[in-house]
JSON list of C-alpha atoms in Angstrom, two decimals:
[
{"chain": "A", "resi": 1, "resn": "UNK", "atom": "CA", "xyz": [-0.03, 0.00, -0.10]},
{"chain": "A", "resi": 2, "resn": "UNK", "atom": "CA", "xyz": [1.72, 3.31, -1.25]},
{"chain": "A", "resi": 3, "resn": "UNK", "atom": "CA", "xyz": [1.76, 6.39, 1.15]},
{"chain": "A", "resi": 4, "resn": "UNK", "atom": "CA", "xyz": [-0.50, 8.39, -0.84]},
{"chain": "A", "resi": 5, "resn": "UNK", "atom": "CA", "xyz": [-3.45, 5.71, -0.89]},
{"chain": "A", "resi": 6, "resn": "UNK", "atom": "CA", "xyz": [-2.81, 5.47, 2.98]},
{"chain": "A", "resi": 7, "resn": "UNK", "atom": "CA", "xyz": [-3.37, 9.39, 3.69]},
{"chain": "A", "resi": 8, "resn": "UNK", "atom": "CA", "xyz": [-6.72, 9.42, 1.33]},
{"chain": "A", "resi": 9, "resn": "UNK", "atom": "CA", "xyz": [-7.95, 6.43, 3.28]},
{"chain": "A", "resi": 10, "resn": "UNK", "atom": "CA", "xyz": [-6.91, 8.40, 6.07]},
{"chain": "A", "resi": 11, "resn": "UNK", "atom": "CA", "xyz": [-9.06, 11.46, 5.15]},
{"chain": "A", "resi": 12, "resn": "UNK", "atom": "CA", "xyz": [-11.95, 9.86, 3.94]},
{"chain": "A", "resi": 13, "resn": "UNK", "atom": "CA", "xyz": [-12.09, 7.73, 7.68]},
{"chain": "A", "resi": 14, "resn": "UNK", "atom": "CA", "xyz": [-12.06, 11.55, 9.49]},
{"chain": "A", "resi": 15, "resn": "UNK", "atom": "CA", "xyz": [-14.76, 12.72, 7.07]},
{"chain": "A", "resi": 16, "resn": "UNK", "atom": "CA", "xyz": [-16.68, 9.71, 7.97]},
{"chain": "A", "resi": 17, "resn": "UNK", "atom": "CA", "xyz": [-16.57, 10.22, 11.55]},
{"chain": "A", "resi": 18, "resn": "UNK", "atom": "CA", "xyz": [-17.61, 13.69, 11.20]},
{"chain": "A", "resi": 19, "resn": "UNK", "atom": "CA", "xyz": [-20.57, 13.42, 8.42]},
{"chain": "A", "resi": 20, "resn": "UNK", "atom": "CA", "xyz": [-20.86, 9.85, 6.96]},
{"chain": "A", "resi": 21, "resn": "UNK", "atom": "CA", "xyz": [-22.14, 11.35, 3.61]},
{"chain": "A", "resi": 22, "resn": "UNK", "atom": "CA", "xyz": [-20.00, 14.23, 3.19]},
{"chain": "A", "resi": 23, "resn": "UNK", "atom": "CA", "xyz": [-16.34, 13.69, 2.13]},
{"chain": "A", "resi": 24, "resn": "UNK", "atom": "CA", "xyz": [-14.57, 17.10, 2.10]},
{"chain": "A", "resi": 25, "resn": "UNK", "atom": "CA", "xyz": [-11.44, 16.73, -0.44]},
{"chain": "A", "resi": 26, "resn": "UNK", "atom": "CA", "xyz": [-9.32, 20.03, -0.41]},
{"chain": "A", "resi": 27, "resn": "UNK", "atom": "CA", "xyz": [-11.39, 22.98, -1.95]},
{"chain": "A", "resi": 28, "resn": "UNK", "atom": "CA", "xyz": [-14.17, 20.68, -3.16]},
{"chain": "A", "resi": 29, "resn": "UNK", "atom": "CA", "xyz": [-16.92, 18.47, -1.20]},
{"chain": "A", "resi": 30, "resn": "UNK", "atom": "CA", "xyz": [-18.39, 15.24, -2.38]},
{"chain": "A", "resi": 31, "resn": "UNK", "atom": "CA", "xyz": [-21.71, 14.11, -0.92]},
{"chain": "A", "resi": 32, "resn": "UNK", "atom": "CA", "xyz": [-21.83, 10.56, -1.54]},
{"chain": "A", "resi": 33, "resn": "UNK", "atom": "CA", "xyz": [-25.22, 9.70, -1.43]},
{"chain": "A", "resi": 34, "resn": "UNK", "atom": "CA", "xyz": [-28.79, 11.71, -0.77]},
{"chain": "A", "resi": 35, "resn": "UNK", "atom": "CA", "xyz": [-32.52, 11.31, -2.01]},
{"chain": "A", "resi": 36, "resn": "UNK", "atom": "CA", "xyz": [-33.63, 13.35, -4.64]},
{"chain": "A", "resi": 37, "resn": "UNK", "atom": "CA", "xyz": [-37.13, 13.87, -6.31]},
{"chain": "A", "resi": 38, "resn": "UNK", "atom": "CA", "xyz": [-36.45, 13.53, -10.19]},
{"chain": "A", "resi": 39, "resn": "UNK", "atom": "CA", "xyz": [-39.85, 13.63, -12.27]},
{"chain": "A", "resi": 40, "resn": "UNK", "atom": "CA", "xyz": [-41.77, 12.63, -9.22]},
{"chain": "A", "resi": 41, "resn": "UNK", "atom": "CA", "xyz": [-39.97, 9.83, -8.24]},
{"chain": "A", "resi": 42, "resn": "UNK", "atom": "CA", "xyz": [-37.17, 9.30, -5.38]},
{"chain": "A", "resi": 43, "resn": "UNK", "atom": "CA", "xyz": [-34.16, 8.50, -6.63]},
{"chain": "A", "resi": 44, "resn": "UNK", "atom": "CA", "xyz": [-30.66, 8.31, -4.70]},
{"chain": "A", "resi": 45, "resn": "UNK", "atom": "CA", "xyz": [-28.23, 10.37, -6.39]},
{"chain": "A", "resi": 46, "resn": "UNK", "atom": "CA", "xyz": [-24.63, 9.36, -5.90]},
{"chain": "A", "resi": 47, "resn": "UNK", "atom": "CA", "xyz": [-21.04, 11.03, -5.61]},
{"chain": "A", "resi": 48, "resn": "UNK", "atom": "CA", "xyz": [-22.08, 14.69, -6.13]},
{"chain": "A", "resi": 49, "resn": "UNK", "atom": "CA", "xyz": [-19.52, 17.23, -6.02]},
{"chain": "A", "resi": 50, "resn": "UNK", "atom": "CA", "xyz": [-19.73, 20.57, -4.17]},
{"chain": "A", "resi": 51, "resn": "UNK", "atom": "CA", "xyz": [-17.33, 23.62, -3.86]},
{"chain": "A", "resi": 52, "resn": "UNK", "atom": "CA", "xyz": [-16.11, 24.01, 0.12]},
{"chain": "A", "resi": 53, "resn": "UNK", "atom": "CA", "xyz": [-15.13, 27.85, -0.62]},
{"chain": "A", "resi": 54, "resn": "UNK", "atom": "CA", "xyz": [-17.89, 30.45, -0.57]},
{"chain": "A", "resi": 55, "resn": "UNK", "atom": "CA", "xyz": [-18.30, 32.35, -3.85]},
{"chain": "A", "resi": 56, "resn": "UNK", "atom": "CA", "xyz": [-16.88, 29.37, -5.89]},
{"chain": "A", "resi": 57, "resn": "UNK", "atom": "CA", "xyz": [-18.76, 26.90, -7.88]},
{"chain": "A", "resi": 58, "resn": "UNK", "atom": "CA", "xyz": [-17.68, 23.46, -9.97]},
{"chain": "A", "resi": 59, "resn": "UNK", "atom": "CA", "xyz": [-17.58, 24.02, -13.43]},
{"chain": "A", "resi": 60, "resn": "UNK", "atom": "CA", "xyz": [-16.40, 21.40, -15.85]},
{"chain": "A", "resi": 61, "resn": "UNK", "atom": "CA", "xyz": [-14.64, 19.59, -13.10]},
{"chain": "A", "resi": 62, "resn": "UNK", "atom": "CA", "xyz": [-12.99, 22.55, -12.01]},
{"chain": "A", "resi": 63, "resn": "UNK", "atom": "CA", "xyz": [-13.23, 25.31, -9.62]},
{"chain": "A", "resi": 64, "resn": "UNK", "atom": "CA", "xyz": [-14.48, 28.56, -10.77]},
{"chain": "A", "resi": 65, "resn": "UNK", "atom": "CA", "xyz": [-15.35, 32.03, -9.37]},
{"chain": "A", "resi": 66, "resn": "UNK", "atom": "CA", "xyz": [-18.87, 32.74, -9.53]},
{"chain": "A", "resi": 67, "resn": "UNK", "atom": "CA", "xyz": [-19.32, 36.36, -11.13]},
{"chain": "A", "resi": 68, "resn": "UNK", "atom": "CA", "xyz": [-21.55, 38.93, -8.98]},
{"chain": "A", "resi": 69, "resn": "UNK", "atom": "CA", "xyz": [-24.52, 38.76, -11.03]},
{"chain": "A", "resi": 70, "resn": "UNK", "atom": "CA", "xyz": [-24.93, 34.89, -10.32]},
{"chain": "A", "resi": 71, "resn": "UNK", "atom": "CA", "xyz": [-24.52, 34.98, -6.81]},
{"chain": "A", "resi": 72, "resn": "UNK", "atom": "CA", "xyz": [-27.34, 37.57, -6.71]},
{"chain": "A", "resi": 73, "resn": "UNK", "atom": "CA", "xyz": [-29.48, 35.55, -8.62]},
{"chain": "A", "resi": 74, "resn": "UNK", "atom": "CA", "xyz": [-28.93, 32.37, -6.50]},
{"chain": "A", "resi": 75, "resn": "UNK", "atom": "CA", "xyz": [-29.59, 34.55, -3.12]},
{"chain": "A", "resi": 76, "resn": "UNK", "atom": "CA", "xyz": [-32.84, 35.89, -4.55]},
{"chain": "A", "resi": 77, "resn": "UNK", "atom": "CA", "xyz": [-33.89, 32.13, -6.03]},
{"chain": "A", "resi": 78, "resn": "UNK", "atom": "CA", "xyz": [-32.87, 30.73, -2.95]},
{"chain": "A", "resi": 79, "resn": "UNK", "atom": "CA", "xyz": [-35.37, 33.11, -1.00]},
{"chain": "A", "resi": 80, "resn": "UNK", "atom": "CA", "xyz": [-38.22, 32.57, -3.16]},
{"chain": "A", "resi": 81, "resn": "UNK", "atom": "CA", "xyz": [-37.54, 28.92, -2.85]},
{"chain": "A", "resi": 82, "resn": "UNK", "atom": "CA", "xyz": [-37.47, 29.19, 1.43]},
{"chain": "A", "resi": 83, "resn": "UNK", "atom": "CA", "xyz": [-41.15, 30.63, 0.99]},
{"chain": "A", "resi": 84, "resn": "UNK", "atom": "CA", "xyz": [-42.48, 28.15, -1.56]},
{"chain": "A", "resi": 85, "resn": "UNK", "atom": "CA", "xyz": [-40.98, 25.48, 0.72]},
{"chain": "A", "resi": 86, "resn": "UNK", "atom": "CA", "xyz": [-42.48, 27.05, 3.80]},
{"chain": "A", "resi": 87, "resn": "UNK", "atom": "CA", "xyz": [-46.09, 27.47, 2.04]},
{"chain": "A", "resi": 88, "resn": "UNK", "atom": "CA", "xyz": [-45.77, 23.94, 0.98]},
{"chain": "A", "resi": 89, "resn": "UNK", "atom": "CA", "xyz": [-44.93, 22.35, 4.50]},
{"chain": "A", "resi": 90, "resn": "UNK", "atom": "CA", "xyz": [-47.92, 24.66, 5.79]},
{"chain": "A", "resi": 91, "resn": "UNK", "atom": "CA", "xyz": [-50.15, 23.21, 3.36]},
{"chain": "A", "resi": 92, "resn": "UNK", "atom": "CA", "xyz": [-49.39, 19.58, 4.21]},
{"chain": "A", "resi": 93, "resn": "UNK", "atom": "CA", "xyz": [-49.37, 19.83, 7.59]},
{"chain": "A", "resi": 94, "resn": "UNK", "atom": "CA", "xyz": [-53.00, 21.54, 7.42]},
{"chain": "A", "resi": 95, "resn": "UNK", "atom": "CA", "xyz": [-54.10, 18.42, 5.24]},
{"chain": "A", "resi": 96, "resn": "UNK", "atom": "CA", "xyz": [-52.30, 16.05, 7.94]},
{"chain": "A", "resi": 97, "resn": "UNK", "atom": "CA", "xyz": [-54.23, 17.83, 10.61]},
{"chain": "A", "resi": 98, "resn": "UNK", "atom": "CA", "xyz": [-57.37, 17.45, 9.07]},
{"chain": "A", "resi": 99, "resn": "UNK", "atom": "CA", "xyz": [-57.40, 13.89, 8.32]},
{"chain": "A", "resi": 100, "resn": "UNK", "atom": "CA", "xyz": [-56.00, 13.23, 12.11]},
{"chain": "A", "resi": 101, "resn": "UNK", "atom": "CA", "xyz": [-59.16, 14.44, 13.13]},
{"chain": "A", "resi": 102, "resn": "UNK", "atom": "CA", "xyz": [-61.48, 12.72, 10.63]},
{"chain": "A", "resi": 103, "resn": "UNK", "atom": "CA", "xyz": [-60.01, 9.45, 11.64]},
{"chain": "A", "resi": 104, "resn": "UNK", "atom": "CA", "xyz": [-60.22, 10.55, 15.28]},
{"chain": "A", "resi": 105, "resn": "UNK", "atom": "CA", "xyz": [-63.77, 11.51, 14.87]},
{"chain": "A", "resi": 106, "resn": "UNK", "atom": "CA", "xyz": [-64.09, 7.79, 13.11]},
{"chain": "A", "resi": 107, "resn": "UNK", "atom": "CA", "xyz": [-62.66, 6.11, 16.11]},
{"chain": "A", "resi": 108, "resn": "UNK", "atom": "CA", "xyz": [-59.43, 5.07, 14.17]},
{"chain": "A", "resi": 109, "resn": "UNK", "atom": "CA", "xyz": [-57.29, 7.02, 16.37]}
]
């Protein structure tokens, strides 16, 4: 076993201790597996590379600095997505509450 392989193995072991799914390697981090909803079906996405440095993104396998316009657009779209997620969650909670109330009135709960 070479010194490089043992070093890489050591880095991965340390990363696994902190968070089993995220492995940080230099200026990038690799998310090993996560569940995404693609075309309405839950699927497992494996080995997705992200930038570990703020203000940088990965393009063509390399780290690239984001333009100020891109950062601004991302921030605005994240804000919109946050509001949308909150609204969807509130709707789901209301529906769950309603269905549990119905079940309780029927004597199922």
